[in-house]
Amino acid sequence: MKTIVLLLFSSILVMGQSDTIKLKRHLINVGSGFSFGKNGTQNEGVLLGYTYKFKSRDKVHTELGANILIGAFRQNLDYKYKGVIYDIKTSDVIVDFGVNMVKEYTFGKKSRVEWISHLGVSSLFFNSSQFPDEPEDDEGNGNTIKVKVDIKSISTFQFGQGLRCSYKNMGLQLVAYYTPYHLLNSKSTENVFNSFRLQTGITYNF
């Protein structure tokens, strides 16, 4: 995953070096996310996102953003851990981080439509409490405090396309994502679960 993060930051450095159009740099997105399962199931969750805009040239700019989506992924998952397959339930939390390449079309001085192309990383978290505990190290003193966190994650690339329509500082955003979790986790995930997600929300630019 370090390679993915390095590629994202390289894109920011290359594409964010222009300053012909002044932008309001910060954008907050609040809305809903819908994930679509392989068996036709659909789940809805609550979305909260933040985006930072870099300087633009010829009405094209890059953005760095992160989203947290809660409740949009309710599905059992066959996960292989140390050679044993466990039937686990996801924790309904998805965290996204990535770069947007945005093309802006203006209508007058107050209205604009933006076409969003997204490349990022998505992590799905799940409860790992049923996995066997790691053997404890007998060395050390008795004053050591050990905290067990029963949370693991599955991460992969994420690709997206969408639209953002704005008037002054307020807007509406709709983005479709393809997130093939099984692509980078085929050795640990036995079943191929839903890879498509639709996110919509209200944006505020400041």
PDB file of C-alpha atoms in Angstrom:
ATOM      1  CA  MET A   1       0.000   0.000   0.000  1.00  0.00           C
ATOM      2  CA  LYS A   2       3.015   2.334   0.392  1.00  0.00           C
ATOM      3  CA  THR A   3       3.383   2.345  -3.401  1.00  0.00           C
ATOM      4  CA  ILE A   4      -0.232   3.464  -3.802  1.00  0.00           C
ATOM      5  CA  VAL A   5       0.224   6.377  -1.390  1.00  0.00           C
ATOM      6  CA  LEU A   6       3.442   7.484  -3.134  1.00  0.00           C
ATOM      7  CA  LEU A   7       1.663   7.487  -6.505  1.00  0.00           C
ATOM      8  CA  LEU A   8      -1.139   9.651  -5.092  1.00  0.00           C
ATOM      9  CA  PHE A   9       1.249  12.252  -3.672  1.00  0.00           C
ATOM     10  CA  SER A  10       3.253  12.283  -6.916  1.00  0.00           C
ATOM     11  CA  SER A  11       0.068  13.121  -8.791  1.00  0.00           C
ATOM     12  CA  ILE A  12      -0.565  16.039  -6.425  1.00  0.00           C
ATOM     13  CA  LEU A  13       2.915  17.490  -6.922  1.00  0.00           C
ATOM     14  CA  VAL A  14       2.776  17.244 -10.703  1.00  0.00           C
ATOM     15  CA  MET A  15      -0.780  18.422 -11.288  1.00  0.00           C
ATOM     16  CA  GLY A  16      -1.095  21.053  -8.579  1.00  0.00           C
ATOM     17  CA  GLN A  17       1.597  23.492  -9.721  1.00  0.00           C
ATOM     18  CA  SER A  18      -0.420  26.292 -11.325  1.00  0.00           C
ATOM     19  CA  ASP A  19      -2.083  29.448 -10.085  1.00  0.00           C
ATOM     20  CA  THR A  20      -4.100  31.211 -12.765  1.00  0.00           C
ATOM     21  CA  ILE A  21      -7.523  30.774 -11.088  1.00  0.00           C
ATOM     22  CA  LYS A  22      -8.161  31.544  -7.442  1.00  0.00           C
ATOM     23  CA  LEU A  23     -10.068  28.835  -5.619  1.00  0.00           C
ATOM     24  CA  LYS A  24     -11.804  28.503  -2.313  1.00  0.00           C
ATOM     25  CA  ARG A  25      -9.654  25.704  -1.001  1.00  0.00           C
ATOM     26  CA  HIS A  26     -11.850  23.757   1.435  1.00  0.00           C
ATOM     27  CA  LEU A  27     -14.925  21.652   0.698  1.00  0.00           C
ATOM     28  CA  ILE A  28     -17.109  19.654   3.073  1.00  0.00           C
ATOM     29  CA  ASN A  29     -19.423  16.925   1.794  1.00  0.00           C
ATOM     30  CA  VAL A  30     -22.297  15.428   3.810  1.00  0.00           C
ATOM     31  CA  GLY A  31     -24.623  12.837   2.338  1.00  0.00           C
ATOM     32  CA  SER A  32     -25.283   9.159   1.727  1.00  0.00           C
ATOM     33  CA  GLY A  33     -23.492   6.200   0.210  1.00  0.00           C
ATOM     34  CA  PHE A  34     -25.072   3.170  -1.455  1.00  0.00           C
ATOM     35  CA  SER A  35     -23.197  -0.100  -1.973  1.00  0.00           C
ATOM     36  CA  PHE A  36     -24.464  -2.770  -4.344  1.00  0.00           C
ATOM     37  CA  GLY A  37     -23.800  -6.431  -3.588  1.00  0.00           C
ATOM     38  CA  LYS A  38     -23.106  -9.255  -6.003  1.00  0.00           C
ATOM     39  CA  ASN A  39     -26.405 -10.906  -5.080  1.00  0.00           C
ATOM     40  CA  GLY A  40     -28.402  -7.739  -5.756  1.00  0.00           C
ATOM     41  CA  THR A  41     -28.474  -6.458  -2.184  1.00  0.00           C
ATOM     42  CA  GLN A  42     -28.218  -2.733  -1.546  1.00  0.00           C
ATOM     43  CA  ASN A  43     -27.079  -0.977   1.619  1.00  0.00           C
ATOM     44  CA  GLU A  44     -27.255   2.690   2.530  1.00  0.00           C
ATOM     45  CA  GLY A  45     -24.906   4.580   4.843  1.00  0.00           C
ATOM     46  CA  VAL A  46     -24.022   8.045   6.120  1.00  0.00           C
ATOM     47  CA  LEU A  47     -21.177   9.904   4.400  1.00  0.00           C
ATOM     48  CA  LEU A  48     -18.880  12.642   5.719  1.00  0.00           C
ATOM     49  CA  GLY A  49     -16.024  13.976   3.599  1.00  0.00           C
ATOM     50  CA  TYR A  50     -13.409  16.708   3.410  1.00  0.00           C
ATOM     51  CA  THR A  51     -11.549  17.921   0.291  1.00  0.00           C
ATOM     52  CA  TYR A  52      -8.661  20.338  -0.167  1.00  0.00           C
ATOM     53  CA  LYS A  53      -8.379  22.045  -3.570  1.00  0.00           C
ATOM     54  CA  PHE A  54      -5.072  22.911  -5.207  1.00  0.00           C
ATOM     55  CA  LYS A  55      -4.514  25.819  -7.601  1.00  0.00           C
ATOM     56  CA  SER A  56      -5.928  25.454 -11.098  1.00  0.00           C
ATOM     57  CA  ARG A  57      -4.944  26.149 -14.675  1.00  0.00           C
ATOM     58  CA  ASP A  58      -7.330  26.398 -17.627  1.00  0.00           C
ATOM     59  CA  LYS A  59     -10.200  25.506 -15.284  1.00  0.00           C
ATOM     60  CA  VAL A  60      -8.595  22.205 -14.309  1.00  0.00           C
ATOM     61  CA  HIS A  61      -7.485  21.543 -10.747  1.00  0.00           C
ATOM     62  CA  THR A  62      -6.555  18.689  -8.427  1.00  0.00           C
ATOM     63  CA  GLU A  63      -8.022  17.854  -5.045  1.00  0.00           C
ATOM     64  CA  LEU A  64      -6.894  15.787  -2.081  1.00  0.00           C
ATOM     65  CA  GLY A  65      -9.725  14.328  -0.052  1.00  0.00           C
ATOM     66  CA  ALA A  66     -10.900  11.773   2.484  1.00  0.00           C
ATOM     67  CA  ASN A  67     -14.305  10.237   3.193  1.00  0.00           C
ATOM     68  CA  ILE A  68     -15.730   8.116   5.966  1.00  0.00           C
ATOM     69  CA  LEU A  69     -18.805   6.038   5.186  1.00  0.00           C
ATOM     70  CA  ILE A  70     -20.739   4.361   7.983  1.00  0.00           C
ATOM     71  CA  GLY A  71     -23.412   1.703   7.533  1.00  0.00           C
ATOM     72  CA  ALA A  72     -23.144   1.092   3.778  1.00  0.00           C
ATOM     73  CA  PHE A  73     -21.472  -2.317   3.923  1.00  0.00           C
ATOM     74  CA  ARG A  74     -23.388  -5.019   5.808  1.00  0.00           C
ATOM     75  CA  GLN A  75     -22.172  -8.364   4.623  1.00  0.00           C
ATOM     76  CA  ASN A  76     -20.548 -11.511   5.948  1.00  0.00           C
ATOM     77  CA  LEU A  77     -17.068 -12.108   4.619  1.00  0.00           C
ATOM     78  CA  ASP A  78     -15.055 -15.328   4.236  1.00  0.00           C
ATOM     79  CA  TYR A  79     -11.622 -14.324   5.463  1.00  0.00           C
ATOM     80  CA  LYS A  80      -8.587 -16.630   5.557  1.00  0.00           C
ATOM     81  CA  TYR A  81      -6.322 -16.102   8.566  1.00  0.00           C
ATOM     82  CA  LYS A  82      -3.315 -18.398   9.077  1.00  0.00           C
ATOM     83  CA  GLY A  83      -4.807 -21.072   6.848  1.00  0.00           C
ATOM     84  CA  VAL A  84      -8.241 -21.099   8.513  1.00  0.00           C
ATOM     85  CA  ILE A  85     -11.349 -19.570   6.897  1.00  0.00           C
ATOM     86  CA  TYR A  86     -13.509 -17.455   9.221  1.00  0.00           C
ATOM     87  CA  ASP A  87     -17.034 -16.203   8.539  1.00  0.00           C
ATOM     88  CA  ILE A  88     -16.796 -12.618   9.771  1.00  0.00           C
ATOM     89  CA  LYS A  89     -19.094  -9.603   9.698  1.00  0.00           C
ATOM     90  CA  THR A  90     -17.849  -6.232   8.514  1.00  0.00           C
ATOM     91  CA  SER A  91     -18.002  -3.262  10.898  1.00  0.00           C
ATOM     92  CA  ASP A  92     -19.899  -1.081   8.389  1.00  0.00           C
ATOM     93  CA  VAL A  93     -17.048   1.458   8.258  1.00  0.00           C
ATOM     94  CA  ILE A  94     -15.256   2.413   5.032  1.00  0.00           C
ATOM     95  CA  VAL A  95     -12.481   5.033   4.875  1.00  0.00           C
ATOM     96  CA  ASP A  96     -11.395   6.485   1.505  1.00  0.00           C
ATOM     97  CA  PHE A  97      -8.371   8.622   0.672  1.00  0.00           C
ATOM     98  CA  GLY A  98      -7.411   9.862  -2.761  1.00  0.00           C
ATOM     99  CA  VAL A  99      -6.832  12.434  -5.480  1.00  0.00           C
ATOM    100  CA  ASN A 100      -9.444  14.035  -7.755  1.00  0.00           C
ATOM    101  CA  MET A 101      -8.712  15.531 -11.158  1.00  0.00           C
ATOM    102  CA  VAL A 102     -11.461  18.101 -11.751  1.00  0.00           C
ATOM    103  CA  LYS A 103     -12.536  19.892 -14.939  1.00  0.00           C
ATOM    104  CA  GLU A 104     -14.649  22.990 -14.299  1.00  0.00           C
ATOM    105  CA  TYR A 105     -17.356  24.481 -16.524  1.00  0.00           C
ATOM    106  CA  THR A 106     -18.672  27.879 -15.436  1.00  0.00           C
ATOM    107  CA  PHE A 107     -22.059  29.446 -16.156  1.00  0.00           C
ATOM    108  CA  GLY A 108     -21.948  33.124 -15.299  1.00  0.00           C
ATOM    109  CA  LYS A 109     -20.056  34.208 -12.188  1.00  0.00           C
ATOM    110  CA  LYS A 110     -21.864  32.088  -9.604  1.00  0.00           C
ATOM    111  CA  SER A 111     -22.712  28.714 -11.149  1.00  0.00           C
ATOM    112  CA  ARG A 112     -20.394  25.905 -12.190  1.00  0.00           C
ATOM    113  CA  VAL A 113     -20.379  22.222 -13.044  1.00  0.00           C
ATOM    114  CA  GLU A 114     -17.327  20.078 -12.283  1.00  0.00           C
ATOM    115  CA  TRP A 115     -16.441  16.686 -13.767  1.00  0.00           C
ATOM    116  CA  ILE A 116     -14.555  14.561 -11.225  1.00  0.00           C
ATOM    117  CA  SER A 117     -12.093  11.753 -11.990  1.00  0.00           C
ATOM    118  CA  HIS A 118     -10.914   9.942  -8.862  1.00  0.00           C
ATOM    119  CA  LEU A 119      -7.995   7.660  -7.980  1.00  0.00           C
ATOM    120  CA  GLY A 120      -7.503   6.572  -4.412  1.00  0.00           C
ATOM    121  CA  VAL A 121      -7.337   3.931  -1.718  1.00  0.00           C
ATOM    122  CA  SER A 122     -10.310   2.460   0.127  1.00  0.00           C
ATOM    123  CA  SER A 123     -10.163   0.517   3.409  1.00  0.00           C
ATOM    124  CA  LEU A 124     -12.968  -1.672   4.741  1.00  0.00           C
ATOM    125  CA  PHE A 125     -12.798  -2.414   8.471  1.00  0.00           C
ATOM    126  CA  PHE A 126     -14.085  -5.530  10.209  1.00  0.00           C
ATOM    127  CA  ASN A 127     -14.161  -7.178  13.641  1.00  0.00           C
ATOM    128  CA  SER A 128     -11.380  -9.721  14.148  1.00  0.00           C
ATOM    129  CA  SER A 129     -12.290 -10.835  17.679  1.00  0.00           C
ATOM    130  CA  GLN A 130     -12.830 -14.461  16.619  1.00  0.00           C
ATOM    131  CA  PHE A 131      -9.248 -14.787  15.351  1.00  0.00           C
ATOM    132  CA  PRO A 132      -6.965 -16.686  17.756  1.00  0.00           C
ATOM    133  CA  ASP A 133      -4.793 -14.559  19.999  1.00  0.00           C
ATOM    134  CA  GLU A 134      -1.115 -14.191  19.224  1.00  0.00           C
ATOM    135  CA  PRO A 135       1.156 -16.045  21.681  1.00  0.00           C
ATOM    136  CA  GLU A 136       2.337 -13.732  24.430  1.00  0.00           C
ATOM    137  CA  ASP A 137       6.000 -13.013  25.014  1.00  0.00           C
ATOM    138  CA  ASP A 138       7.022 -14.339  28.419  1.00  0.00           C
ATOM    139  CA  GLU A 139       9.778 -11.770  28.695  1.00  0.00           C
ATOM    140  CA  GLY A 140       9.123  -8.369  30.169  1.00  0.00           C
ATOM    141  CA  ASN A 141       7.943  -7.103  33.497  1.00  0.00           C
ATOM    142  CA  GLY A 142       4.586  -7.459  35.140  1.00  0.00           C
ATOM    143  CA  ASN A 143       3.813  -3.743  34.839  1.00  0.00           C
ATOM    144  CA  THR A 144       3.293  -3.938  31.067  1.00  0.00           C
ATOM    145  CA  ILE A 145      -0.198  -2.932  29.959  1.00  0.00           C
ATOM    146  CA  LYS A 146      -1.434  -4.777  26.885  1.00  0.00           C
ATOM    147  CA  VAL A 147      -4.349  -3.508  24.832  1.00  0.00           C
ATOM    148  CA  LYS A 148      -6.044  -5.768  22.291  1.00  0.00           C
ATOM    149  CA  VAL A 149      -7.743  -4.081  19.335  1.00  0.00           C
ATOM    150  CA  ASP A 150     -10.061  -6.460  17.471  1.00  0.00           C
ATOM    151  CA  ILE A 151     -10.175  -4.486  14.228  1.00  0.00           C
ATOM    152  CA  LYS A 152      -8.584  -5.326  10.892  1.00  0.00           C
ATOM    153  CA  SER A 153      -8.977  -3.803   7.437  1.00  0.00           C
ATOM    154  CA  ILE A 154      -8.915  -4.735   3.765  1.00  0.00           C
ATOM    155  CA  SER A 155      -7.542  -2.083   1.396  1.00  0.00           C
ATOM    156  CA  THR A 156      -7.420  -1.699  -2.366  1.00  0.00           C
ATOM    157  CA  PHE A 157      -7.380   0.784  -5.231  1.00  0.00           C
ATOM    158  CA  GLN A 158     -10.477   2.882  -5.873  1.00  0.00           C
ATOM    159  CA  PHE A 159     -11.582   4.486  -9.144  1.00  0.00           C
ATOM    160  CA  GLY A 160     -14.421   6.977  -9.561  1.00  0.00           C
ATOM    161  CA  GLN A 161     -16.245   9.336 -11.917  1.00  0.00           C
ATOM    162  CA  GLY A 162     -18.827  11.937 -10.995  1.00  0.00           C
ATOM    163  CA  LEU A 163     -20.343  15.407 -11.140  1.00  0.00           C
ATOM    164  CA  ARG A 164     -20.468  18.354  -8.756  1.00  0.00           C
ATOM    165  CA  CYS A 165     -22.962  21.158  -9.471  1.00  0.00           C
ATOM    166  CA  SER A 166     -22.514  24.338  -7.441  1.00  0.00           C
ATOM    167  CA  TYR A 167     -24.138  27.732  -7.001  1.00  0.00           C
ATOM    168  CA  LYS A 168     -22.013  30.177  -4.987  1.00  0.00           C
ATOM    169  CA  ASN A 169     -20.695  28.112  -2.057  1.00  0.00           C
ATOM    170  CA  MET A 170     -23.333  25.358  -2.017  1.00  0.00           C
ATOM    171  CA  GLY A 171     -23.593  22.378  -4.299  1.00  0.00           C
ATOM    172  CA  LEU A 172     -24.686  18.813  -4.985  1.00  0.00           C
ATOM    173  CA  GLN A 173     -22.265  15.978  -5.719  1.00  0.00           C
ATOM    174  CA  LEU A 174     -22.788  12.525  -7.237  1.00  0.00           C
ATOM    175  CA  VAL A 175     -19.857  10.098  -7.677  1.00  0.00           C
ATOM    176  CA  ALA A 176     -19.792   6.421  -8.723  1.00  0.00           C
ATOM    177  CA  TYR A 177     -16.898   4.300  -7.411  1.00  0.00           C
ATOM    178  CA  TYR A 178     -15.438   0.963  -8.420  1.00  0.00           C
ATOM    179  CA  THR A 179     -13.567  -0.613  -5.499  1.00  0.00           C
ATOM    180  CA  PRO A 180     -12.300  -4.149  -6.244  1.00  0.00           C
ATOM    181  CA  TYR A 181     -11.389  -5.268  -2.710  1.00  0.00           C
ATOM    182  CA  HIS A 182     -10.720  -8.784  -3.943  1.00  0.00           C
ATOM    183  CA  LEU A 183      -8.045  -7.528  -6.367  1.00  0.00           C
ATOM    184  CA  LEU A 184      -5.323  -7.083  -3.725  1.00  0.00           C
ATOM    185  CA  ASN A 185      -6.761  -9.489  -1.150  1.00  0.00           C
ATOM    186  CA  SER A 186      -7.440 -12.682  -3.123  1.00  0.00           C
ATOM    187  CA  LYS A 187      -5.299 -14.784  -0.759  1.00  0.00           C
ATOM    188  CA  SER A 188      -7.298 -13.767   2.305  1.00  0.00           C
ATOM    189  CA  THR A 189     -10.838 -13.200   0.961  1.00  0.00           C
ATOM    190  CA  GLU A 190     -12.581 -16.302  -0.339  1.00  0.00           C
ATOM    191  CA  ASN A 191     -15.737 -14.640  -1.683  1.00  0.00           C
ATOM    192  CA  VAL A 192     -15.882 -11.738  -4.125  1.00  0.00           C
ATOM    193  CA  PHE A 193     -18.039  -9.073  -2.490  1.00  0.00           C
ATOM    194  CA  ASN A 194     -19.570  -5.864  -3.755  1.00  0.00           C
ATOM    195  CA  SER A 195     -17.245  -3.512  -5.616  1.00  0.00           C
ATOM    196  CA  PHE A 196     -19.632  -0.776  -6.777  1.00  0.00           C
ATOM    197  CA  ARG A 197     -20.683   2.200  -4.689  1.00  0.00           C
ATOM    198  CA  LEU A 198     -22.645   5.387  -5.343  1.00  0.00           C
ATOM    199  CA  GLN A 199     -22.158   8.456  -3.145  1.00  0.00           C
ATOM    200  CA  THR A 200     -24.297  11.578  -3.168  1.00  0.00           C
ATOM    201  CA  GLY A 201     -24.284  14.604  -0.924  1.00  0.00           C
ATOM    202  CA  ILE A 202     -24.477  18.329  -0.273  1.00  0.00           C
ATOM    203  CA  THR A 203     -21.213  20.278  -0.524  1.00  0.00           C
ATOM    204  CA  TYR A 204     -20.091  23.520   1.065  1.00  0.00           C
ATOM    205  CA  ASN A 205     -17.048  25.331  -0.347  1.00  0.00           C
ATOM    206  CA  PHE A 206     -15.116  27.854   1.789  1.00  0.00           C
TER     207      PHE A 206
END
